[in-house]
Amino acid sequence: MERRSSLPPPPPLGPVELYDWLLALIGAAIIVVCMLLLLKYLSRRAPSRHEGTARSSELEPLLKELIKEIRLLREDIDKLRREIEE
């Protein structure tokens, strides 16, 4: 058995209600467009994750050279300590 609502169907929208709906849709569209433009602007101003960073292949030779320099400095420090102790 089909159940029917005892409420009457809603009346059709009048010109004032249609105008209100139209204004609401236009306002929502303007807000969405402004938000998209803001996101686009912010994404262009924000630095990229890879911008300004070196690749590991570029850093590897520099790190090896730095490690060599640190070892040489340690050896020099050890030599100076021995000279001071003598």
PDB file of N, CA and C in Angstrom:
ATOM      1  N   MET A   1       0.823  -1.161   0.000  1.00  0.00           N
ATOM      2  CA  MET A   1       0.000   0.000   0.000  1.00  0.00           C
ATOM      3  C   MET A   1       0.886   1.250   0.000  1.00  0.00           C
ATOM      4  N   GLU A   2       0.573   2.170  -0.860  1.00  0.00           N
ATOM      5  CA  GLU A   2       1.388   3.372  -1.000  1.00  0.00           C
ATOM      6  C   GLU A   2       0.956   4.401   0.032  1.00  0.00           C
ATOM      7  N   ARG A   3       1.930   5.012   0.639  1.00  0.00           N
ATOM      8  CA  ARG A   3       1.641   6.037   1.638  1.00  0.00           C
ATOM      9  C   ARG A   3       1.645   7.400   0.984  1.00  0.00           C
ATOM     10  N   ARG A   4       0.659   8.156   1.238  1.00  0.00           N
ATOM     11  CA  ARG A   4       0.599   9.508   0.685  1.00  0.00           C
ATOM     12  C   ARG A   4       0.668  10.500   1.840  1.00  0.00           C
ATOM     13  N   SER A   5       1.383  11.573   1.573  1.00  0.00           N
ATOM     14  CA  SER A   5       1.492  12.611   2.583  1.00  0.00           C
ATOM     15  C   SER A   5       0.194  13.403   2.642  1.00  0.00           C
ATOM     16  N   SER A   6      -0.170  13.783   3.835  1.00  0.00           N
ATOM     17  CA  SER A   6      -1.394  14.567   3.980  1.00  0.00           C
ATOM     18  C   SER A   6      -1.139  16.044   3.678  1.00  0.00           C
ATOM     19  N   LEU A   7       0.135  16.390   3.480  1.00  0.00           N
ATOM     20  CA  LEU A   7       0.460  17.782   3.180  1.00  0.00           C
ATOM     21  C   LEU A   7       0.213  18.067   1.706  1.00  0.00           C
ATOM     22  N   PRO A   8      -0.251  19.232   1.400  1.00  0.00           N
ATOM     23  CA  PRO A   8      -0.436  19.575  -0.010  1.00  0.00           C
ATOM     24  C   PRO A   8       0.919  19.844  -0.664  1.00  0.00           C
ATOM     25  N   PRO A   9       1.015  19.721  -1.973  1.00  0.00           N
ATOM     26  CA  PRO A   9       2.293  19.990  -2.638  1.00  0.00           C
ATOM     27  C   PRO A   9       2.672  21.459  -2.468  1.00  0.00           C
ATOM     28  N   PRO A  10       3.976  21.751  -2.455  1.00  0.00           N
ATOM     29  CA  PRO A  10       4.392  23.141  -2.262  1.00  0.00           C
ATOM     30  C   PRO A  10       3.944  23.991  -3.451  1.00  0.00           C
ATOM     31  N   PRO A  11       3.627  25.220  -3.196  1.00  0.00           N
ATOM     32  CA  PRO A  11       3.200  26.083  -4.296  1.00  0.00           C
ATOM     33  C   PRO A  11       4.379  26.384  -5.217  1.00  0.00           C
ATOM     34  N   PRO A  12       4.134  26.664  -6.470  1.00  0.00           N
ATOM     35  CA  PRO A  12       5.229  26.994  -7.379  1.00  0.00           C
ATOM     36  C   PRO A  12       5.914  28.283  -6.926  1.00  0.00           C
ATOM     37  N   LEU A  13       7.194  28.365  -7.274  1.00  0.00           N
ATOM     38  CA  LEU A  13       7.959  29.540  -6.860  1.00  0.00           C
ATOM     39  C   LEU A  13       7.485  30.769  -7.623  1.00  0.00           C
ATOM     40  N   GLY A  14       7.338  31.840  -6.905  1.00  0.00           N
ATOM     41  CA  GLY A  14       6.932  33.095  -7.522  1.00  0.00           C
ATOM     42  C   GLY A  14       8.144  33.857  -8.024  1.00  0.00           C
ATOM     43  N   PRO A  15       7.942  34.990  -8.625  1.00  0.00           N
ATOM     44  CA  PRO A  15       9.064  35.764  -9.164  1.00  0.00           C
ATOM     45  C   PRO A  15      10.030  36.242  -8.084  1.00  0.00           C
ATOM     46  N   VAL A  16       9.533  36.532  -6.894  1.00  0.00           N
ATOM     47  CA  VAL A  16      10.418  36.996  -5.818  1.00  0.00           C
ATOM     48  C   VAL A  16      11.333  35.865  -5.368  1.00  0.00           C
ATOM     49  N   GLU A  17      10.783  34.661  -5.204  1.00  0.00           N
ATOM     50  CA  GLU A  17      11.602  33.522  -4.787  1.00  0.00           C
ATOM     51  C   GLU A  17      12.627  33.166  -5.858  1.00  0.00           C
ATOM     52  N   LEU A  18      12.203  33.210  -7.122  1.00  0.00           N
ATOM     53  CA  LEU A  18      13.149  32.923  -8.213  1.00  0.00           C
ATOM     54  C   LEU A  18      14.277  33.948  -8.237  1.00  0.00           C
ATOM     55  N   TYR A  19      13.933  35.201  -8.016  1.00  0.00           N
ATOM     56  CA  TYR A  19      14.937  36.263  -7.978  1.00  0.00           C
ATOM     57  C   TYR A  19      15.907  36.024  -6.824  1.00  0.00           C
ATOM     58  N   ASP A  20      15.400  35.626  -5.659  1.00  0.00           N
ATOM     59  CA  ASP A  20      16.266  35.332  -4.511  1.00  0.00           C
ATOM     60  C   ASP A  20      17.211  34.175  -4.820  1.00  0.00           C
ATOM     61  N   TRP A  21      16.675  33.110  -5.435  1.00  0.00           N
ATOM     62  CA  TRP A  21      17.517  31.967  -5.792  1.00  0.00           C
ATOM     63  C   TRP A  21      18.581  32.372  -6.805  1.00  0.00           C
ATOM     64  N   LEU A  22      18.213  33.192  -7.761  1.00  0.00           N
ATOM     65  CA  LEU A  22      19.157  33.636  -8.779  1.00  0.00           C
ATOM     66  C   LEU A  22      20.275  34.463  -8.156  1.00  0.00           C
ATOM     67  N   LEU A  23      19.911  35.376  -7.262  1.00  0.00           N
ATOM     68  CA  LEU A  23      20.934  36.179  -6.580  1.00  0.00           C
ATOM     69  C   LEU A  23      21.852  35.305  -5.725  1.00  0.00           C
ATOM     70  N   ALA A  24      21.283  34.318  -5.052  1.00  0.00           N
ATOM     71  CA  ALA A  24      22.094  33.422  -4.224  1.00  0.00           C
ATOM     72  C   ALA A  24      23.066  32.629  -5.090  1.00  0.00           C
ATOM     73  N   LEU A  25      22.610  32.143  -6.234  1.00  0.00           N
ATOM     74  CA  LEU A  25      23.498  31.393  -7.129  1.00  0.00           C
ATOM     75  C   LEU A  25      24.601  32.274  -7.696  1.00  0.00           C
ATOM     76  N   ILE A  26      24.255  33.498  -8.085  1.00  0.00           N
ATOM     77  CA  ILE A  26      25.271  34.420  -8.606  1.00  0.00           C
ATOM     78  C   ILE A  26      26.285  34.753  -7.513  1.00  0.00           C
ATOM     79  N   GLY A  27      25.817  34.987  -6.298  1.00  0.00           N
ATOM     80  CA  GLY A  27      26.729  35.273  -5.184  1.00  0.00           C
ATOM     81  C   GLY A  27      27.655  34.107  -4.891  1.00  0.00           C
ATOM     82  N   ALA A  28      27.109  32.898  -4.902  1.00  0.00           N
ATOM     83  CA  ALA A  28      27.944  31.711  -4.659  1.00  0.00           C
ATOM     84  C   ALA A  28      28.968  31.546  -5.775  1.00  0.00           C
ATOM     85  N   ALA A  29      28.567  31.804  -7.017  1.00  0.00           N
ATOM     86  CA  ALA A  29      29.502  31.679  -8.140  1.00  0.00           C
ATOM     87  C   ALA A  29      30.623  32.701  -8.020  1.00  0.00           C
ATOM     88  N   ILE A  30      30.292  33.922  -7.615  1.00  0.00           N
ATOM     89  CA  ILE A  30      31.323  34.954  -7.444  1.00  0.00           C
ATOM     90  C   ILE A  30      32.293  34.554  -6.340  1.00  0.00           C
ATOM     91  N   ILE A  31      31.781  34.034  -5.244  1.00  0.00           N
ATOM     92  CA  ILE A  31      32.650  33.606  -4.139  1.00  0.00           C
ATOM     93  C   ILE A  31      33.571  32.477  -4.589  1.00  0.00           C
ATOM     94  N   VAL A  32      33.052  31.506  -5.318  1.00  0.00           N
ATOM     95  CA  VAL A  32      33.869  30.382  -5.787  1.00  0.00           C
ATOM     96  C   VAL A  32      34.955  30.873  -6.728  1.00  0.00           C
ATOM     97  N   VAL A  33      34.611  31.768  -7.647  1.00  0.00           N
ATOM     98  CA  VAL A  33      35.607  32.292  -8.591  1.00  0.00           C
ATOM     99  C   VAL A  33      36.689  33.062  -7.843  1.00  0.00           C
ATOM    100  N   CYS A  34      36.298  33.876  -6.874  1.00  0.00           N
ATOM    101  CA  CYS A  34      37.291  34.622  -6.090  1.00  0.00           C
ATOM    102  C   CYS A  34      38.207  33.681  -5.318  1.00  0.00           C
ATOM    103  N   MET A  35      37.659  32.619  -4.748  1.00  0.00           N
ATOM    104  CA  MET A  35      38.488  31.660  -4.012  1.00  0.00           C
ATOM    105  C   MET A  35      39.459  30.953  -4.946  1.00  0.00           C
ATOM    106  N   LEU A  36      38.993  30.586  -6.143  1.00  0.00           N
ATOM    107  CA  LEU A  36      39.890  29.935  -7.100  1.00  0.00           C
ATOM    108  C   LEU A  36      41.008  30.875  -7.534  1.00  0.00           C
ATOM    109  N   LEU A  37      40.676  32.144  -7.770  1.00  0.00           N
ATOM    110  CA  LEU A  37      41.709  33.113  -8.138  1.00  0.00           C
ATOM    111  C   LEU A  37      42.707  33.308  -7.001  1.00  0.00           C
ATOM    112  N   LEU A  38      42.217  33.343  -5.769  1.00  0.00           N
ATOM    113  CA  LEU A  38      43.111  33.482  -4.624  1.00  0.00           C
ATOM    114  C   LEU A  38      44.035  32.274  -4.504  1.00  0.00           C
ATOM    115  N   LEU A  39      43.495  31.074  -4.678  1.00  0.00           N
ATOM    116  CA  LEU A  39      44.332  29.872  -4.610  1.00  0.00           C
ATOM    117  C   LEU A  39      45.382  29.870  -5.710  1.00  0.00           C
ATOM    118  N   LYS A  40      44.997  30.300  -6.901  1.00  0.00           N
ATOM    119  CA  LYS A  40      45.952  30.354  -8.002  1.00  0.00           C
ATOM    120  C   LYS A  40      47.056  31.360  -7.695  1.00  0.00           C
ATOM    121  N   TYR A  41      46.687  32.519  -7.164  1.00  0.00           N
ATOM    122  CA  TYR A  41      47.662  33.543  -6.811  1.00  0.00           C
ATOM    123  C   TYR A  41      48.610  33.041  -5.725  1.00  0.00           C
ATOM    124  N   LEU A  42      48.057  32.408  -4.696  1.00  0.00           N
ATOM    125  CA  LEU A  42      48.894  31.912  -3.601  1.00  0.00           C
ATOM    126  C   LEU A  42      49.807  30.788  -4.053  1.00  0.00           C
ATOM    127  N   SER A  43      49.323  29.933  -4.950  1.00  0.00           N
ATOM    128  CA  SER A  43      50.166  28.832  -5.409  1.00  0.00           C
ATOM    129  C   SER A  43      51.322  29.344  -6.256  1.00  0.00           C
ATOM    130  N   ARG A  44      51.134  30.461  -6.948  1.00  0.00           N
ATOM    131  CA  ARG A  44      52.239  31.028  -7.729  1.00  0.00           C
ATOM    132  C   ARG A  44      53.251  31.719  -6.834  1.00  0.00           C
ATOM    133  N   ARG A  45      52.773  32.318  -5.740  1.00  0.00           N
ATOM    134  CA  ARG A  45      53.692  33.022  -4.848  1.00  0.00           C
ATOM    135  C   ARG A  45      54.440  32.079  -3.916  1.00  0.00           C
ATOM    136  N   ALA A  46      53.858  30.958  -3.611  1.00  0.00           N
ATOM    137  CA  ALA A  46      54.500  30.004  -2.703  1.00  0.00           C
ATOM    138  C   ALA A  46      55.652  29.324  -3.437  1.00  0.00           C
ATOM    139  N   PRO A  47      56.791  29.178  -2.770  1.00  0.00           N
ATOM    140  CA  PRO A  47      57.914  28.517  -3.441  1.00  0.00           C
ATOM    141  C   PRO A  47      57.632  27.038  -3.658  1.00  0.00           C
ATOM    142  N   SER A  48      58.154  26.560  -4.737  1.00  0.00           N
ATOM    143  CA  SER A  48      57.988  25.144  -5.051  1.00  0.00           C
ATOM    144  C   SER A  48      58.813  24.317  -4.077  1.00  0.00           C
ATOM    145  N   ARG A  49      58.414  23.083  -3.876  1.00  0.00           N
ATOM    146  CA  ARG A  49      59.173  22.216  -2.965  1.00  0.00           C
ATOM    147  C   ARG A  49      60.568  21.960  -3.503  1.00  0.00           C
ATOM    148  N   HIS A  50      60.707  21.924  -4.820  1.00  0.00           N
ATOM    149  CA  HIS A  50      61.999  21.588  -5.408  1.00  0.00           C
ATOM    150  C   HIS A  50      62.799  22.825  -5.786  1.00  0.00           C
ATOM    151  N   GLU A  51      62.184  23.982  -5.709  1.00  0.00           N
ATOM    152  CA  GLU A  51      62.878  25.197  -6.080  1.00  0.00           C
ATOM    153  C   GLU A  51      63.890  25.558  -4.999  1.00  0.00           C
ATOM    154  N   GLY A  52      65.115  25.810  -5.402  1.00  0.00           N
ATOM    155  CA  GLY A  52      66.142  26.211  -4.461  1.00  0.00           C
ATOM    156  C   GLY A  52      66.798  25.058  -3.727  1.00  0.00           C
ATOM    157  N   THR A  53      66.434  23.845  -4.013  1.00  0.00           N
ATOM    158  CA  THR A  53      67.065  22.698  -3.374  1.00  0.00           C
ATOM    159  C   THR A  53      67.900  21.959  -4.402  1.00  0.00           C
ATOM    160  N   ALA A  54      69.013  21.449  -3.945  1.00  0.00           N
ATOM    161  CA  ALA A  54      69.896  20.715  -4.840  1.00  0.00           C
ATOM    162  C   ALA A  54      69.531  19.237  -4.823  1.00  0.00           C
ATOM    163  N   ARG A  55      69.826  18.590  -5.897  1.00  0.00           N
ATOM    164  CA  ARG A  55      69.581  17.142  -5.960  1.00  0.00           C
ATOM    165  C   ARG A  55      70.681  16.427  -5.184  1.00  0.00           C
ATOM    166  N   SER A  56      70.382  15.223  -4.742  1.00  0.00           N
ATOM    167  CA  SER A  56      71.370  14.480  -3.958  1.00  0.00           C
ATOM    168  C   SER A  56      72.591  14.150  -4.805  1.00  0.00           C
ATOM    169  N   SER A  57      72.413  13.967  -6.108  1.00  0.00           N
ATOM    170  CA  SER A  57      73.563  13.677  -6.969  1.00  0.00           C
ATOM    171  C   SER A  57      74.499  14.880  -7.046  1.00  0.00           C
ATOM    172  N   GLU A  58      73.953  16.092  -6.910  1.00  0.00           N
ATOM    173  CA  GLU A  58      74.795  17.286  -6.915  1.00  0.00           C
ATOM    174  C   GLU A  58      75.491  17.477  -5.570  1.00  0.00           C
ATOM    175  N   LEU A  59      74.873  17.034  -4.507  1.00  0.00           N
ATOM    176  CA  LEU A  59      75.434  17.236  -3.173  1.00  0.00           C
ATOM    177  C   LEU A  59      76.469  16.192  -2.797  1.00  0.00           C
ATOM    178  N   GLU A  60      76.390  15.033  -3.383  1.00  0.00           N
ATOM    179  CA  GLU A  60      77.280  13.940  -2.991  1.00  0.00           C
ATOM    180  C   GLU A  60      78.760  14.292  -3.121  1.00  0.00           C
ATOM    181  N   PRO A  61      79.234  14.835  -4.254  1.00  0.00           N
ATOM    182  CA  PRO A  61      80.653  15.190  -4.332  1.00  0.00           C
ATOM    183  C   PRO A  61      81.043  16.262  -3.316  1.00  0.00           C
ATOM    184  N   LEU A  62      80.160  17.206  -3.067  1.00  0.00           N
ATOM    185  CA  LEU A  62      80.465  18.243  -2.081  1.00  0.00           C
ATOM    186  C   LEU A  62      80.586  17.652  -0.681  1.00  0.00           C
ATOM    187  N   LEU A  63      79.709  16.727  -0.352  1.00  0.00           N
ATOM    188  CA  LEU A  63      79.783  16.097   0.967  1.00  0.00           C
ATOM    189  C   LEU A  63      81.067  15.292   1.126  1.00  0.00           C
ATOM    190  N   LYS A  64      81.467  14.594   0.078  1.00  0.00           N
ATOM    191  CA  LYS A  64      82.719  13.830   0.150  1.00  0.00           C
ATOM    192  C   LYS A  64      83.904  14.764   0.359  1.00  0.00           C
ATOM    193  N   GLU A  65      83.889  15.899  -0.335  1.00  0.00           N
ATOM    194  CA  GLU A  65      84.978  16.859  -0.179  1.00  0.00           C
ATOM    195  C   GLU A  65      84.984  17.448   1.230  1.00  0.00           C
ATOM    196  N   LEU A  66      83.809  17.727   1.763  1.00  0.00           N
ATOM    197  CA  LEU A  66      83.730  18.246   3.127  1.00  0.00           C
ATOM    198  C   LEU A  66      84.225  17.230   4.150  1.00  0.00           C
ATOM    199  N   ILE A  67      83.886  15.977   3.945  1.00  0.00           N
ATOM    200  CA  ILE A  67      84.358  14.930   4.860  1.00  0.00           C
ATOM    201  C   ILE A  67      85.876  14.835   4.815  1.00  0.00           C
ATOM    202  N   LYS A  68      86.442  14.948   3.615  1.00  0.00           N
ATOM    203  CA  LYS A  68      87.903  14.928   3.484  1.00  0.00           C
ATOM    204  C   LYS A  68      88.531  16.086   4.243  1.00  0.00           C
ATOM    205  N   GLU A  69      87.960  17.276   4.071  1.00  0.00           N
ATOM    206  CA  GLU A  69      88.485  18.457   4.753  1.00  0.00           C
ATOM    207  C   GLU A  69      88.390  18.303   6.270  1.00  0.00           C
ATOM    208  N   ILE A  70      87.297  17.740   6.748  1.00  0.00           N
ATOM    209  CA  ILE A  70      87.141  17.535   8.192  1.00  0.00           C
ATOM    210  C   ILE A  70      88.194  16.563   8.706  1.00  0.00           C
ATOM    211  N   ARG A  71      88.451  15.499   7.958  1.00  0.00           N
ATOM    212  CA  ARG A  71      89.488  14.541   8.379  1.00  0.00           C
ATOM    213  C   ARG A  71      90.854  15.208   8.430  1.00  0.00           C
ATOM    214  N   LEU A  72      91.158  16.030   7.409  1.00  0.00           N
ATOM    215  CA  LEU A  72      92.445  16.734   7.406  1.00  0.00           C
ATOM    216  C   LEU A  72      92.539  17.697   8.590  1.00  0.00           C
ATOM    217  N   LEU A  73      91.462  18.377   8.899  1.00  0.00           N
ATOM    218  CA  LEU A  73      91.479  19.285  10.047  1.00  0.00           C
ATOM    219  C   LEU A  73      91.667  18.518  11.357  1.00  0.00           C
ATOM    220  N   ARG A  74      91.065  17.365  11.481  1.00  0.00           N
ATOM    221  CA  ARG A  74      91.254  16.551  12.692  1.00  0.00           C
ATOM    222  C   ARG A  74      92.712  16.122  12.833  1.00  0.00           C
ATOM    223  N   GLU A  75      93.303  15.723  11.698  1.00  0.00           N
ATOM    224  CA  GLU A  75      94.718  15.332  11.739  1.00  0.00           C
ATOM    225  C   GLU A  75      95.585  16.511  12.156  1.00  0.00           C
ATOM    226  N   ASP A  76      95.292  17.701  11.620  1.00  0.00           N
ATOM    227  CA  ASP A  76      96.062  18.890  12.002  1.00  0.00           C
ATOM    228  C   ASP A  76      95.891  19.203  13.486  1.00  0.00           C
ATOM    229  N   ILE A  77      94.679  19.053  13.993  1.00  0.00           N
ATOM    230  CA  ILE A  77      94.433  19.312  15.416  1.00  0.00           C
ATOM    231  C   ILE A  77      95.203  18.306  16.268  1.00  0.00           C
ATOM    232  N   ASP A  78      95.207  17.044  15.859  1.00  0.00           N
ATOM    233  CA  ASP A  78      95.956  16.024  16.607  1.00  0.00           C
ATOM    234  C   ASP A  78      97.447  16.337  16.600  1.00  0.00           C
ATOM    235  N   LYS A  79      97.983  16.784  15.463  1.00  0.00           N
ATOM    236  CA  LYS A  79      99.402  17.149  15.379  1.00  0.00           C
ATOM    237  C   LYS A  79      99.713  18.309  16.314  1.00  0.00           C
ATOM    238  N   LEU A  80      98.842  19.313  16.322  1.00  0.00           N
ATOM    239  CA  LEU A  80      99.067  20.461  17.200  1.00  0.00           C
ATOM    240  C   LEU A  80      98.997  20.059  18.671  1.00  0.00           C
ATOM    241  N   ARG A  81      98.106  19.158  19.025  1.00  0.00           N
ATOM    242  CA  ARG A  81      98.034  18.689  20.413  1.00  0.00           C
ATOM    243  C   ARG A  81      99.319  17.982  20.818  1.00  0.00           C
ATOM    244  N   ARG A  82      99.815  17.156  19.909  1.00  0.00           N
ATOM    245  CA  ARG A  82     101.073  16.441  20.215  1.00  0.00           C
ATOM    246  C   ARG A  82     102.218  17.423  20.410  1.00  0.00           C
ATOM    247  N   GLU A  83     102.274  18.450  19.544  1.00  0.00           N
ATOM    248  CA  GLU A  83     103.348  19.443  19.676  1.00  0.00           C
ATOM    249  C   GLU A  83     103.233  20.203  20.993  1.00  0.00           C
ATOM    250  N   ILE A  84     102.004  20.515  21.396  1.00  0.00           N
ATOM    251  CA  ILE A  84     101.804  21.249  22.645  1.00  0.00           C
ATOM    252  C   ILE A  84     102.201  20.377  23.834  1.00  0.00           C
ATOM    253  N   GLU A  85     101.898  19.088  23.782  1.00  0.00           N
ATOM    254  CA  GLU A  85     102.234  18.186  24.881  1.00  0.00           C
ATOM    255  C   GLU A  85     103.738  17.999  25.013  1.00  0.00           C
ATOM    256  N   GLU A  86     104.468  18.107  23.927  1.00  0.00           N
ATOM    257  CA  GLU A  86     105.930  17.895  23.983  1.00  0.00           C
ATOM    258  C   GLU A  86     106.670  19.060  24.515  1.00  0.00           C
TER     259      GLU A  86
END
